[in-house]
PDB file of C-alpha atoms in Angstrom:
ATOM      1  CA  UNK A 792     -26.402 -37.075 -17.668  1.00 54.00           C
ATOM      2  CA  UNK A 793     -23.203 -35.771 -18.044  1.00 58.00           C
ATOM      3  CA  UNK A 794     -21.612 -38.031 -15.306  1.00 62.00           C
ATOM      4  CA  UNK A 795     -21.586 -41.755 -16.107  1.00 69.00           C
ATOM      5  CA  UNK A 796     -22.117 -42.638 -12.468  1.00 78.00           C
ATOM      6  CA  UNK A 797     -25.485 -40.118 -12.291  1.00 75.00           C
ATOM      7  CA  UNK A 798     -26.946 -41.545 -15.756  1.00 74.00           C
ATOM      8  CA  UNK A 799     -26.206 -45.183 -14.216  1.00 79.00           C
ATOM      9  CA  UNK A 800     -28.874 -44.144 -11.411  1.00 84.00           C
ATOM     10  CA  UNK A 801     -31.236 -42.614 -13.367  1.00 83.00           C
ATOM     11  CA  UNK A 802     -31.300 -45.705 -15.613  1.00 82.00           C
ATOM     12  CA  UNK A 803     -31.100 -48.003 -13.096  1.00 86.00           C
ATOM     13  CA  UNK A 804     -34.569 -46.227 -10.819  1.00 87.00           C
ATOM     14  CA  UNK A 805     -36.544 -46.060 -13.864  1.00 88.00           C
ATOM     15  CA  UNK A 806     -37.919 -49.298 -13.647  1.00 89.00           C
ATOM     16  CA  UNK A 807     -39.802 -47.955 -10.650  1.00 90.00           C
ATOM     17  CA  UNK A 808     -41.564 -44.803 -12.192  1.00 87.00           C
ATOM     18  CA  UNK A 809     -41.979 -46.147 -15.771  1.00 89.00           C
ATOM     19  CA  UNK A 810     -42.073 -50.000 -15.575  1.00 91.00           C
ATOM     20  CA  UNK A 811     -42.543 -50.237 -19.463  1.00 90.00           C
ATOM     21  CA  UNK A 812     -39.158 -49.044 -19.939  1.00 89.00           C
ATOM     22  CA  UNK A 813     -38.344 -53.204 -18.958  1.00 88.00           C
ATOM     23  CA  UNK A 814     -39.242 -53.760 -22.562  1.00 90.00           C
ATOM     24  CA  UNK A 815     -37.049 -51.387 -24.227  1.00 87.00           C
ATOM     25  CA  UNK A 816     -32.854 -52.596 -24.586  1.00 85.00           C
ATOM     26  CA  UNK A 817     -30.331 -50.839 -22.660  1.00 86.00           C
ATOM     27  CA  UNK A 818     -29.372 -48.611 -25.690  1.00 87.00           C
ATOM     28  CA  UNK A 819     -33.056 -47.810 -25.995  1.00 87.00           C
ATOM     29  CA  UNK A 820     -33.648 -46.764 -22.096  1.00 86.00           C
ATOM     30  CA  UNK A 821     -30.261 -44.564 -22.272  1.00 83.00           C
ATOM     31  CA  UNK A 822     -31.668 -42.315 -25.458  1.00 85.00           C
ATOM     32  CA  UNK A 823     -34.985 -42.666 -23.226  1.00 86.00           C
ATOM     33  CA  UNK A 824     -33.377 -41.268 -20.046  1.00 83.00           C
ATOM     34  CA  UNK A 825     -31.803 -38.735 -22.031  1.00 81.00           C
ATOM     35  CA  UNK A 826     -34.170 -37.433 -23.658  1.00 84.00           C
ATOM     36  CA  UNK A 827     -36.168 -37.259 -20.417  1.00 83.00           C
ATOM     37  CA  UNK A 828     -33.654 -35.459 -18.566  1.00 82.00           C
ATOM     38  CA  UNK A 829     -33.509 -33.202 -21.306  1.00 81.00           C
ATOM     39  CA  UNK A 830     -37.110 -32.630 -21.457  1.00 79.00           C
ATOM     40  CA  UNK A 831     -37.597 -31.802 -17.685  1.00 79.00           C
ATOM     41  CA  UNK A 832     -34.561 -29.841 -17.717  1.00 72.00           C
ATOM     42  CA  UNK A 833     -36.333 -27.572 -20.654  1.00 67.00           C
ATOM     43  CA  UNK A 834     -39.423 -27.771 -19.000  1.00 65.00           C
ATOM     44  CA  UNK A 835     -38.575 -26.712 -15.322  1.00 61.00           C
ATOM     45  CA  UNK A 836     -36.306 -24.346 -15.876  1.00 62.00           C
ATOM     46  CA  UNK A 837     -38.624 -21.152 -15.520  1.00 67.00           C
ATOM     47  CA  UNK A 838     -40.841 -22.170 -12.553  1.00 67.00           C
ATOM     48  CA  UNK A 839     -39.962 -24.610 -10.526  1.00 61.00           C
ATOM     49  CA  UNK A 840     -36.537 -24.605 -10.373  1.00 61.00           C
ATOM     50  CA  UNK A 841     -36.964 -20.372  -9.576  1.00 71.00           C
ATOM     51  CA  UNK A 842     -39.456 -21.519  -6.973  1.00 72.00           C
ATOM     52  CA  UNK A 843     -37.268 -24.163  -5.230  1.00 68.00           C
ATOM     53  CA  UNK A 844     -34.017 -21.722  -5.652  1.00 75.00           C
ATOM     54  CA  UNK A 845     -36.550 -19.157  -3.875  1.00 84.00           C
ATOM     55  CA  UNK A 846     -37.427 -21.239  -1.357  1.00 83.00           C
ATOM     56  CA  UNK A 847     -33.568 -22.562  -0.501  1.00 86.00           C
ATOM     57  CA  UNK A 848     -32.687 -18.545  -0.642  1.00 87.00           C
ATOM     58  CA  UNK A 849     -35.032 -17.416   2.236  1.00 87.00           C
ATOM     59  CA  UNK A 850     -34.425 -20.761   4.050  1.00 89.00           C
ATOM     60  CA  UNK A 851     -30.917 -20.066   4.415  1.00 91.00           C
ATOM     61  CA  UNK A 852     -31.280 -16.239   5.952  1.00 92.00           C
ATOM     62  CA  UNK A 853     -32.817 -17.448   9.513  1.00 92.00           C
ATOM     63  CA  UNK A 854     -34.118 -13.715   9.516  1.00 93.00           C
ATOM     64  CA  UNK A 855     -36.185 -13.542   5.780  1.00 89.00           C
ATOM     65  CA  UNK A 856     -37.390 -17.589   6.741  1.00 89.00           C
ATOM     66  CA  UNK A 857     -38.574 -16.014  10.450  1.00 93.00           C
ATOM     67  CA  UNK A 858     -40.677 -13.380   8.397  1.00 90.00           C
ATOM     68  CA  UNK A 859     -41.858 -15.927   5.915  1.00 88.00           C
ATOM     69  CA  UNK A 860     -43.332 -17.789   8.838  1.00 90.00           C
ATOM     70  CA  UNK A 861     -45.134 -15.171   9.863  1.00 91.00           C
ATOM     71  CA  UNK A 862     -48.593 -15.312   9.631  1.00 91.00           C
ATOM     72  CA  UNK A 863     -50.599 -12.802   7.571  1.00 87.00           C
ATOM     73  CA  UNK A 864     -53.889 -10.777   7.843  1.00 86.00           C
ATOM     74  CA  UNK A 865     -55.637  -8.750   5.106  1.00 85.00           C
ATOM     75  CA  UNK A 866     -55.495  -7.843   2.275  1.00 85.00           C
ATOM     76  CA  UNK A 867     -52.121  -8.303   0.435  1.00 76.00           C
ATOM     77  CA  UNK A 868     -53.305  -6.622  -3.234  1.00 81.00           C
ATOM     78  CA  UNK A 869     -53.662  -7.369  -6.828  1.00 83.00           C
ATOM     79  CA  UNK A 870     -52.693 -10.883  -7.951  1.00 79.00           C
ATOM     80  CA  UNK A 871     -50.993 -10.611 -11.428  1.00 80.00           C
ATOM     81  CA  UNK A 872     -51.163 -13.865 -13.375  1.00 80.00           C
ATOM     82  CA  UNK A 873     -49.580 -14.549 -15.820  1.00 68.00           C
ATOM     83  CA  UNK A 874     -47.861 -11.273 -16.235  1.00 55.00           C
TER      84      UNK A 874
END
């Protein structure tokens, strides 16, 4: 929200996902879209934005994204959640 032109988006798409915001006044649905984007930005940090990052990472090494694709057999080991 740093960029007037990118808060002007989000403010102006909202409508679509939350259609109560119609209610609120434009002062109202800026602290609302700010406060948003600061929630999700708390929020996603850890996982999915490491996840997508991943993801972009082995996508853009044609050799790790051909062994990705790979299918697997057997047994791959221990599963640690939440470790």
């Amino acid at each position: 929200m740093k960029h007037e032109p990118t808060a002007r988006a989000l403010v102006t798409a909202m409508p679509e996902t939350f259609p109560w915001v119609r209610h609120l006044s434009a002062e109202e649905l800026r602290a609302f879209a700010v406060e948003l984007v600061e929630a999700l930005s708390d929020a996603a940090q850890p996982e999915v934005i490491s996840g997508w990052r991943a993801t972009a990472r082995i996508k853009a090494d044609p050799a790790l994204y051909a062994e990705a694709r790979k299918p697997t057999s057997g047994d791959c080991g221990t599963v640690n959640i939440g470790e």
